[in-house]
CSV table of C-alpha atoms and ligand atoms in Angstrom, one decimal:
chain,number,residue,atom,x,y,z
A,1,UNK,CA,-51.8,-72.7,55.2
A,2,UNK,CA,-49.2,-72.8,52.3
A,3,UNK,CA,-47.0,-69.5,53.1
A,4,UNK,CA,-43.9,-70.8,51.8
A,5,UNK,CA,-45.2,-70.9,48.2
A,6,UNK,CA,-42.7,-68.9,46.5
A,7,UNK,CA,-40.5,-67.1,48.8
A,8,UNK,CA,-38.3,-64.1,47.9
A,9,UNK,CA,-36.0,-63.0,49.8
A,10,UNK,CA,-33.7,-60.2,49.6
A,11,UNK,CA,-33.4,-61.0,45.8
A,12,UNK,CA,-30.5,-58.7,44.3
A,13,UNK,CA,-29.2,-58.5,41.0
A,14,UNK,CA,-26.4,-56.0,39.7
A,15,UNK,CA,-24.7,-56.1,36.3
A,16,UNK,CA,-21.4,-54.3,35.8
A,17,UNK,CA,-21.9,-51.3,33.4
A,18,UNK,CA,-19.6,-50.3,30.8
A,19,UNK,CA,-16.7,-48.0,32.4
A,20,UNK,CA,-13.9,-46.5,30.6
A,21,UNK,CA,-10.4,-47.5,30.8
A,22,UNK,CA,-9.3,-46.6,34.2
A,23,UNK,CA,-12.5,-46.2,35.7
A,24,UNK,CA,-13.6,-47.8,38.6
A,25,UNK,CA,-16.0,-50.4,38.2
A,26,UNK,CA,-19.9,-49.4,38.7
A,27,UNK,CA,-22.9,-51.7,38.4
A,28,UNK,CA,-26.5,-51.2,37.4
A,29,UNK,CA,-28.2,-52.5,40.2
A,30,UNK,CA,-30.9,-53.9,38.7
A,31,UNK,CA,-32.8,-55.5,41.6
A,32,UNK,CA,-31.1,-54.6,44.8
A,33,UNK,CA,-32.7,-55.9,48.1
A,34,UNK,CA,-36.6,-57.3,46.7
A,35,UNK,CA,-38.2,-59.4,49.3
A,36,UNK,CA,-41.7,-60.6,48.8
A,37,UNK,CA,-43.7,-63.9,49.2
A,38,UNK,CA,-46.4,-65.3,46.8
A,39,UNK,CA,-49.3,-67.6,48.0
A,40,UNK,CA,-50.7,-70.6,46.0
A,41,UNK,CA,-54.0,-69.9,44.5
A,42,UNK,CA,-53.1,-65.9,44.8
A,43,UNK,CA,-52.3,-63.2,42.4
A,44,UNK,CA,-49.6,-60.7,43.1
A,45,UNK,CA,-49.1,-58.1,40.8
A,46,UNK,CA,-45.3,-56.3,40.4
A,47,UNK,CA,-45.8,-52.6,39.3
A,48,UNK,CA,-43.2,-49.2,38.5
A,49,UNK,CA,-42.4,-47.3,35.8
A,50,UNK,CA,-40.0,-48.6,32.9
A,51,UNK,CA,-36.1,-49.6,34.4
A,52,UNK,CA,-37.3,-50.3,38.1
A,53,UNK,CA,-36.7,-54.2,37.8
A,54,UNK,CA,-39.8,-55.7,37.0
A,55,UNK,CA,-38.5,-58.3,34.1
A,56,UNK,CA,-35.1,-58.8,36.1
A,57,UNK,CA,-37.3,-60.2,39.3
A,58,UNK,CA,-39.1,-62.1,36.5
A,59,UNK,CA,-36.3,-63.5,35.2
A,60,UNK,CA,-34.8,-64.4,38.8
A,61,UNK,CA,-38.3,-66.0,39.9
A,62,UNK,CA,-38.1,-68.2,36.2
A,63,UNK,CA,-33.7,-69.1,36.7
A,64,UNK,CA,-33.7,-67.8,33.8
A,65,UNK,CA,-30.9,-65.6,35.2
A,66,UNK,CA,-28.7,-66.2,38.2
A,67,UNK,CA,-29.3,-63.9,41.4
A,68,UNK,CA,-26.0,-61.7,42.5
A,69,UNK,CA,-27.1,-62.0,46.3
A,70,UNK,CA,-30.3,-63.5,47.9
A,71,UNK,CA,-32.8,-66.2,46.9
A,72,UNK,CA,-35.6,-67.6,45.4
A,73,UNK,CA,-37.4,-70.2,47.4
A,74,UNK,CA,-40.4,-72.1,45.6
A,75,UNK,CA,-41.9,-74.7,47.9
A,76,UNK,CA,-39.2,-74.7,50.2
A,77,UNK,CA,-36.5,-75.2,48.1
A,78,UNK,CA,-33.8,-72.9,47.3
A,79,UNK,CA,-34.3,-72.7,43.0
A,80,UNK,CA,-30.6,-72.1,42.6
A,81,UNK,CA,-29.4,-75.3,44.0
A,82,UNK,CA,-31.9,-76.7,41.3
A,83,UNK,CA,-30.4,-80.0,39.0
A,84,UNK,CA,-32.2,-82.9,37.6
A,85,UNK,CA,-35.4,-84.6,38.1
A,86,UNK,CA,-36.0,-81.5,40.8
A,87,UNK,CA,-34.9,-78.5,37.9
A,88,UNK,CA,-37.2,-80.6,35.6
A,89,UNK,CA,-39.9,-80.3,37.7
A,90,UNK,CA,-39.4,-76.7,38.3
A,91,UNK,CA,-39.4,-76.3,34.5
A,92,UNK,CA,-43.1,-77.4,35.1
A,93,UNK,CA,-44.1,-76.1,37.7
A,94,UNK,CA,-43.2,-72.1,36.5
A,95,UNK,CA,-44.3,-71.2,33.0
A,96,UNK,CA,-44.3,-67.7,32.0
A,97,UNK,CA,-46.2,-65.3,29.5
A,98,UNK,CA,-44.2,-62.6,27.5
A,99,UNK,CA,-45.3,-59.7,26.5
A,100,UNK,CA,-45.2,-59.8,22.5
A,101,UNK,CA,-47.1,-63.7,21.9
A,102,UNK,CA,-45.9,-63.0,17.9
A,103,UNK,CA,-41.9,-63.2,19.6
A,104,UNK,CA,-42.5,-66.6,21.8
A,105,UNK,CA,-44.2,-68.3,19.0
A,106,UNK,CA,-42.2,-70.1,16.6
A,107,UNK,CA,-43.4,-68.8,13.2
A,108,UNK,CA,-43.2,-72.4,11.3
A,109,UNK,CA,-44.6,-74.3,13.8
A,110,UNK,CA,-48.5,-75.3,14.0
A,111,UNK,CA,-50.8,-74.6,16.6
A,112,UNK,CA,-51.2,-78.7,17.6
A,113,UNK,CA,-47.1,-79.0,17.6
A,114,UNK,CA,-46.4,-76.0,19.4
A,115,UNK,CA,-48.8,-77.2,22.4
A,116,UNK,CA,-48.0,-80.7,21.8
A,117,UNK,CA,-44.2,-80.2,22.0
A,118,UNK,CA,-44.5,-79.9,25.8
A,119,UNK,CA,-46.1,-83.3,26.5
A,120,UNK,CA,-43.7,-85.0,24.7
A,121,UNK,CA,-40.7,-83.3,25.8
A,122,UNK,CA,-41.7,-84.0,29.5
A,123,UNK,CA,-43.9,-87.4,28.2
A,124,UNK,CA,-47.2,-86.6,29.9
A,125,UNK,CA,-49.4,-87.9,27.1
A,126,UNK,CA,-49.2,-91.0,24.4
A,127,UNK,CA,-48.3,-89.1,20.9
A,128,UNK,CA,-52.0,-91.2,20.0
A,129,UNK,CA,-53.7,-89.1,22.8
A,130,UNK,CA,-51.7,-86.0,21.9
A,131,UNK,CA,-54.2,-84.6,19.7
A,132,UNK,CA,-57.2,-84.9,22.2
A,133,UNK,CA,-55.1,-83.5,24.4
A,134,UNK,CA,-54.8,-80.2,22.3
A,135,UNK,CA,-58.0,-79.8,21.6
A,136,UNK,CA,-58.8,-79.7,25.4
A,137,UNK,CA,-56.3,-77.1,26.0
A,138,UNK,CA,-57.3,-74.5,23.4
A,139,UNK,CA,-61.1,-75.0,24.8
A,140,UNK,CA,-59.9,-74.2,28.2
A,141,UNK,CA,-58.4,-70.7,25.7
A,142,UNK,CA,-61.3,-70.2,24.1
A,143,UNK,CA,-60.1,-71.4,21.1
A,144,UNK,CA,-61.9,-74.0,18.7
A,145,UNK,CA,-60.3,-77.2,16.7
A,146,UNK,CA,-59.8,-75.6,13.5
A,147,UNK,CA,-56.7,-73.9,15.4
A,148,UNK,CA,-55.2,-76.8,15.3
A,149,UNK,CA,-53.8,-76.9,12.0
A,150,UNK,CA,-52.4,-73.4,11.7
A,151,UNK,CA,-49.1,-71.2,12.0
A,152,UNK,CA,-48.6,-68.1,14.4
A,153,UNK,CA,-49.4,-65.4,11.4
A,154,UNK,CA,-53.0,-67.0,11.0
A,155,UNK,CA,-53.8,-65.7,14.0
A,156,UNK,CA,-54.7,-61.9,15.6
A,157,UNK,CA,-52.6,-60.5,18.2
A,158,UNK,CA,-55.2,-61.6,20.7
A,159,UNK,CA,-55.5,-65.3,19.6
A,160,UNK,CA,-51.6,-65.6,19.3
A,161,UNK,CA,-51.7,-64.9,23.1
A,162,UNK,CA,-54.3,-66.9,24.3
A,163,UNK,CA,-52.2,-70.1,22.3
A,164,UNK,CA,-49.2,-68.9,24.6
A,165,UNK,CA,-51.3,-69.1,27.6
A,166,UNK,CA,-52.4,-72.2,26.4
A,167,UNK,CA,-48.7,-73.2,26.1
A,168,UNK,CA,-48.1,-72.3,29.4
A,169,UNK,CA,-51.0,-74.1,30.6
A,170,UNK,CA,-49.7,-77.6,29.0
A,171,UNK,CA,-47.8,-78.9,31.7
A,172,UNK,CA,-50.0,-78.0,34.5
A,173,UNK,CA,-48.2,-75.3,35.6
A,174,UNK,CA,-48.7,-74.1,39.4
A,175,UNK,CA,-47.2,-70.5,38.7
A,176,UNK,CA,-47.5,-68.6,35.7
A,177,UNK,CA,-45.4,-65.4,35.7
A,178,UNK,CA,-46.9,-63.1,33.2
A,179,UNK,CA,-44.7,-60.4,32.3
A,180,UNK,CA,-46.3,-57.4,30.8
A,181,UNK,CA,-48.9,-60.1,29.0
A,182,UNK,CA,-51.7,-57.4,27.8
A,183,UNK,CA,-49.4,-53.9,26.5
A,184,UNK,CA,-48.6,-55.7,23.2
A,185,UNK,CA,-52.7,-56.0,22.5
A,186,UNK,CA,-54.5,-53.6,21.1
A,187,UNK,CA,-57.1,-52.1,24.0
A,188,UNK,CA,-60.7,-53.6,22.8
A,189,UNK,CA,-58.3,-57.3,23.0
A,190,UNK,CA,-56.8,-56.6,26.1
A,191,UNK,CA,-60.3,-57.2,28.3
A,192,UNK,CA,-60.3,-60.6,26.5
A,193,UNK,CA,-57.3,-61.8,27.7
A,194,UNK,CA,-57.6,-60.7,31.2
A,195,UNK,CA,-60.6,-62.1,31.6
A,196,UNK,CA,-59.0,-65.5,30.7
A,197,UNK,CA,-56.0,-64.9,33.6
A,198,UNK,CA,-58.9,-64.0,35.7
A,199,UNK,CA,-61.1,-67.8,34.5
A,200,UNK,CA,-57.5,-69.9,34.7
A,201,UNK,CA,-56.9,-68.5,38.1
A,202,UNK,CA,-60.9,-69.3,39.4
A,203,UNK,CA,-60.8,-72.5,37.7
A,204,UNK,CA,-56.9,-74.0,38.3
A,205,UNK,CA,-56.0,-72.4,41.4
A,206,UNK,CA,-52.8,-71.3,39.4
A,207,UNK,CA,-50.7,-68.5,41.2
A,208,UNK,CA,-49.9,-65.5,39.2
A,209,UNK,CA,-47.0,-63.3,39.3
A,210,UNK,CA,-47.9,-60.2,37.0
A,211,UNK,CA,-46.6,-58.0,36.2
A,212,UNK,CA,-48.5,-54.7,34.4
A,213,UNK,CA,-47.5,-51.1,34.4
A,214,UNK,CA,-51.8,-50.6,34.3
A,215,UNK,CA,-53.2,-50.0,37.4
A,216,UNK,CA,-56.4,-50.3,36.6
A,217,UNK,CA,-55.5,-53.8,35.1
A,218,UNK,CA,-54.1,-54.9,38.7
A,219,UNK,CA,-56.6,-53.6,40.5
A,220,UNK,CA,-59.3,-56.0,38.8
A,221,UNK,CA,-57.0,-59.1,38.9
A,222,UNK,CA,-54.8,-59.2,41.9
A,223,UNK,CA,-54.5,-59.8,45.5
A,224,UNK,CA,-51.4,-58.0,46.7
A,225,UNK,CA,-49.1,-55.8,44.8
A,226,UNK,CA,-45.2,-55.0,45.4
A,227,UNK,CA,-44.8,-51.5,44.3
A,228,UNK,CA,-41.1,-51.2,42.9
A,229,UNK,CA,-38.7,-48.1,42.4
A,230,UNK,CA,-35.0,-48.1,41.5
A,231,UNK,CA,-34.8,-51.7,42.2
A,232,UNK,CA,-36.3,-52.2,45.5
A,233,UNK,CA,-40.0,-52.7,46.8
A,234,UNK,CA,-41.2,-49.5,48.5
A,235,UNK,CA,-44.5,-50.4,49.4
A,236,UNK,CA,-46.2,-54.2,49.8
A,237,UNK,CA,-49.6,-54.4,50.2
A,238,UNK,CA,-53.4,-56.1,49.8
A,239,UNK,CA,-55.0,-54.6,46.6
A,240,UNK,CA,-57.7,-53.0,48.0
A,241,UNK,CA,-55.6,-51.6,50.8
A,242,UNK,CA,-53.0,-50.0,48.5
A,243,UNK,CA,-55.8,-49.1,46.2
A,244,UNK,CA,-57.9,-47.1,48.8
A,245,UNK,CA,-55.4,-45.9,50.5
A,246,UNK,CA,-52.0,-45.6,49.4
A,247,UNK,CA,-49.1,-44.8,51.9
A,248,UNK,CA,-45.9,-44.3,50.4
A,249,UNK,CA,-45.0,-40.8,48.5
A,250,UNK,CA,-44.3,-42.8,45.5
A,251,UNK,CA,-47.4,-45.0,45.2
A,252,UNK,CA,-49.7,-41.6,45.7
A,253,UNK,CA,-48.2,-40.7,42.7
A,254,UNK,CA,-48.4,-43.8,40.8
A,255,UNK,CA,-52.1,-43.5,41.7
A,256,UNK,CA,-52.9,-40.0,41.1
A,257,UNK,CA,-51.2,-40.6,37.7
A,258,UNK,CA,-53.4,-43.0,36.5
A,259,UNK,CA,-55.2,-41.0,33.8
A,260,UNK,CA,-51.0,-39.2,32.7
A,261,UNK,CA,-49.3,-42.3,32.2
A,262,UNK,CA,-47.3,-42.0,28.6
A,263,UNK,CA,-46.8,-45.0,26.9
A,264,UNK,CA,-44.5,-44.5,23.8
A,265,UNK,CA,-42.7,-47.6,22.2
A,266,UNK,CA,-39.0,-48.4,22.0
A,267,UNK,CA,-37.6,-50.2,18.7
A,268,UNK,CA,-38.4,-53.1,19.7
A,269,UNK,CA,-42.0,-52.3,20.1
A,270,UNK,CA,-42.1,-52.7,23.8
A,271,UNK,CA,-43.7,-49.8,25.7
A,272,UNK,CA,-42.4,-47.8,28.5
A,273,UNK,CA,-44.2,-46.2,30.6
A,274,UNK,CA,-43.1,-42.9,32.8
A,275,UNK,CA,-44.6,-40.5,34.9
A,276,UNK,CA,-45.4,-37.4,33.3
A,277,UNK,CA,-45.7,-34.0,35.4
A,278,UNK,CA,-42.9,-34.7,37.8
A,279,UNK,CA,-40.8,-32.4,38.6
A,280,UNK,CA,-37.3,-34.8,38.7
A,281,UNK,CA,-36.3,-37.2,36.2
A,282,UNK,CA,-35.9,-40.6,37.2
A,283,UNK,CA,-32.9,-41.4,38.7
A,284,UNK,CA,-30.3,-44.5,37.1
A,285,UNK,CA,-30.0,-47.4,39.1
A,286,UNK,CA,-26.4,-46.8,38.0
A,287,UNK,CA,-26.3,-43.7,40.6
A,288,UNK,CA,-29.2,-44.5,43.0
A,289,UNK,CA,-29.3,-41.0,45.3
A,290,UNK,CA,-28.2,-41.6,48.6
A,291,UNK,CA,-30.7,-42.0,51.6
A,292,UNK,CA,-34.5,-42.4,50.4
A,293,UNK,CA,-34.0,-43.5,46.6
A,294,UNK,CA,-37.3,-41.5,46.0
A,295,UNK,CA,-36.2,-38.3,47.6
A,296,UNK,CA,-35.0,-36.3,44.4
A,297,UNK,CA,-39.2,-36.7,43.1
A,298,UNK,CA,-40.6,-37.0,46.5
A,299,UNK,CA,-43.2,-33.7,47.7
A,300,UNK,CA,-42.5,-35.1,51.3
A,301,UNK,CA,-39.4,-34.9,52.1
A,302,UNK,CA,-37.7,-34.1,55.1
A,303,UNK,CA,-34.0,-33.8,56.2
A,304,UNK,CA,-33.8,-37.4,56.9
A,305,UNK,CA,-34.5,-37.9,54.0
A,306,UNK,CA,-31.5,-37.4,52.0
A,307,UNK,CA,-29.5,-39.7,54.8
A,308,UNK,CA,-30.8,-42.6,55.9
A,309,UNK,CA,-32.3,-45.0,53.5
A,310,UNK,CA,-35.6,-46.3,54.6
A,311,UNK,CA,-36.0,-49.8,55.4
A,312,UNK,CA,-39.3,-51.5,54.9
A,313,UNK,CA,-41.2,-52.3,57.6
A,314,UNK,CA,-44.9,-53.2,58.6
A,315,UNK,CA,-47.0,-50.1,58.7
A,316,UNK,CA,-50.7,-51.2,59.8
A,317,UNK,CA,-51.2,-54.3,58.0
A,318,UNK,CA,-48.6,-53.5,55.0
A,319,UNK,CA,-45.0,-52.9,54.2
A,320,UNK,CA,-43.7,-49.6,53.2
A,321,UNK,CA,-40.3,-48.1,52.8
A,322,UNK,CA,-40.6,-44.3,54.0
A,323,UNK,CA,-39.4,-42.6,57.3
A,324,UNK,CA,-43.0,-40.8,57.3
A,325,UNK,CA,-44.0,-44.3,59.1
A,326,UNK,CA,-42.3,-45.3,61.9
B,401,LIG,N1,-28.6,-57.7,31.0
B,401,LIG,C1,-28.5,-56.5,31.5
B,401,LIG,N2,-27.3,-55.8,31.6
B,401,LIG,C2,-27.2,-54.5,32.1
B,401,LIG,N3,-28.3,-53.9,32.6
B,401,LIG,C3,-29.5,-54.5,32.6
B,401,LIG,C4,-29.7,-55.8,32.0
B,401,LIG,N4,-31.0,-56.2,32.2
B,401,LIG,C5,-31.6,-55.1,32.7
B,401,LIG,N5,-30.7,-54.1,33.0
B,401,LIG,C6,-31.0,-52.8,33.6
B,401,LIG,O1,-31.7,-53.1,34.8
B,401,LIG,C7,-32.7,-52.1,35.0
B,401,LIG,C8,-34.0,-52.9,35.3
B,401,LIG,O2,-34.4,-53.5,34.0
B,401,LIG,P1,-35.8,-54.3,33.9
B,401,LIG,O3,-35.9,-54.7,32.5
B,401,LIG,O4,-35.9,-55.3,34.9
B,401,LIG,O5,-36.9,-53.1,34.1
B,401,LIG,P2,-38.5,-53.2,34.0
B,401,LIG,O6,-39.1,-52.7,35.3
B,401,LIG,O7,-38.9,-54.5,33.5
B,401,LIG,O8,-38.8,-52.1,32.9
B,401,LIG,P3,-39.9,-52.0,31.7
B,401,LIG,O9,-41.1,-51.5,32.4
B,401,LIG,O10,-39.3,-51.0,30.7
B,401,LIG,O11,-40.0,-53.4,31.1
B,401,LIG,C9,-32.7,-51.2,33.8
B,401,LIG,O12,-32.0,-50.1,34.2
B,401,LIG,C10,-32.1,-52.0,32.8
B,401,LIG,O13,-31.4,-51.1,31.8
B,402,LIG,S1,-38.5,-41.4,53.0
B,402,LIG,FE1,-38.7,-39.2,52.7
B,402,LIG,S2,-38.1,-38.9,50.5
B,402,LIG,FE2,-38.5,-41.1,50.8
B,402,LIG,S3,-40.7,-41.3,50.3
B,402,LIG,FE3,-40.6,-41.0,52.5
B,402,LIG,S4,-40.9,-38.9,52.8
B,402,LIG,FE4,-40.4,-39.2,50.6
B,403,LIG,MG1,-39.9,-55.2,31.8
């Protein structure tokens, strides 16, 4: 049994936000207390509407960003006490897929230097063998050889990210986080491209941290699913279990949302998704509300509510953060 995988463990980070002069300080607490463990060969899928964390536990899982309090622990080891051979390895071993495959690609590079970059960098492969190699790897994509030759803008939105997933795929990776890896596609693309998570996971045994804000999406490809809100998990649970039957206030609505999720774009093109039809706006993880986080939104609430703040604890066969389950 390989439990300790990747470990989480009450993962917290919390950026000072801009205060005037005078002011006392106040952070954004961006993650604040996640705790969740991944198993090798598994999916687990992070979901919550726009601001709850998602890309920060990304970016803690990856070291791409430091962690203000707790750890990340992937295959025992502590990632922040990561250097050398050991943080080169890492760099292997966890591989991620953005959302926008046009952004991670670099515009004048080709197809066969872009994926043979990585097995020179960490010399896997003789530069002779480089090209075989290549040709291999966008196979495994579903691409053909005449890819080999071209640049980024040759490509549609869909092929651009299946040469990203092949990026990842170079250095045999044993994690891939995806963040958000279908939302930039258009929808007749999208089925494409999760059908290839779905084939690299069958046929590699790679574990999957994705993240989606479409249900439906993680419902076909995961195993377990953290639900976030305001940077914390609220509910932690097998797919079909949270699926079938949902406990927590919060992932009821979630589910019963489904079909009233908006998803308008930023500048930047990415989308954000919101609940529509609630009665409460979404609180800032600048001023989380005291007691339940949820409370302000929540149809359930009772006087504890306001007070205590609801720790997460096993609930037949799944965590969930809610003083309706004792
Ligand atoms: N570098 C930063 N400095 C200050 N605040 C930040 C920073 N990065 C993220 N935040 C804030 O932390 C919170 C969580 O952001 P994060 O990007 O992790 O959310 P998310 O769940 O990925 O949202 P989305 O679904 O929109 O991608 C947000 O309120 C965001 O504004
Ligand atoms: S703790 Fe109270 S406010 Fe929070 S989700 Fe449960 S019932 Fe709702
Ligand atoms: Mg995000």
């Amino acid at each position: 049994m390989d439990m300790s995988f990747l470990d989480v463990q009450n993962l917290k980070k919390h950026y000072q936000a801009r205060s005037g002069l005078g002011e006392t300080k106040r952070f954004v607490k961006a993650v604040d207390g996640v705790s969740f463990s991944v198993k090798r060969d598994k999916v687990f899928a992070l979901v919550g509407e726009s601001g709850c964390g998602k890309s920060t536990v990304a970016r803690l899982i990856l070291k791409l960003i430091d962690p203000t309090g707790g750890r990340v622990l992937f295959k025992e080891q502590d990632i922040t006490a990561l250097k050398g051979d050991s943080l080169r390895a890492f760099r292997r071993s966890v591989q991620i897929v953005f959302q926008d495959p046009f952004a991670s690609l670099n515009p004048r590079m080709r197809v066969i230097d872009t994926l043979g970059e990585p097995f020179i960098i960490h010399k896997l492969v003789p530069r002779k063998q480089i090209r075989e190699h290549v040709v291999v790897l966008l196979e495994k994509v579903g691409l053909g050889p005449e890819a080999l030759m071209k640049y980024p803008h040759e490509f549609s939105g869909g092929q651009r990210q299946r040469i990203c997933i092949a990026r990842a795929l170079t250095v045999s990776p044993e994690l891939i986080v995806a963040d958000e890896p279908l939302s930039a596609l258009d929808v007749s693309i999208q089925a494409q491209i999760l059908n290839l998570f779905q084939q690299i996971r069958r046929d590699s045994g790679i574990a999957l941290v994705f993240i989606s804000h479409d249900l439906n999406v993680v419902r076909y490809l995961s195993d377990e699913v953290g639900v976030m809100y305001l940077g914390g998990i609220v509910e932690l649970a097998g797919t079909e279990e949270l699926f079938s039957a949902p406990k927590h206030p919060y992932t009821e609505l979630l589910l019963s949302s489904v079909p009233k999720i908006t998803t308008d774009r930023t500048a930047d093109q990415s989308p954000r998704i919101f609940l529509t039809g609630v009665q409460a706006d979404i609180p800032s993880p600048i001023d989380v509300p005291p007691g339940c986080p949820f409370h302000p939104r929540c149809q359930k609430r009772f006087e504890l509510c306001d007070k205590d703040v609801p720790a997460l604890k096993e609930s037949g066969g799944r965590q969930v953060a809610c003083h309706l389950y004792k």
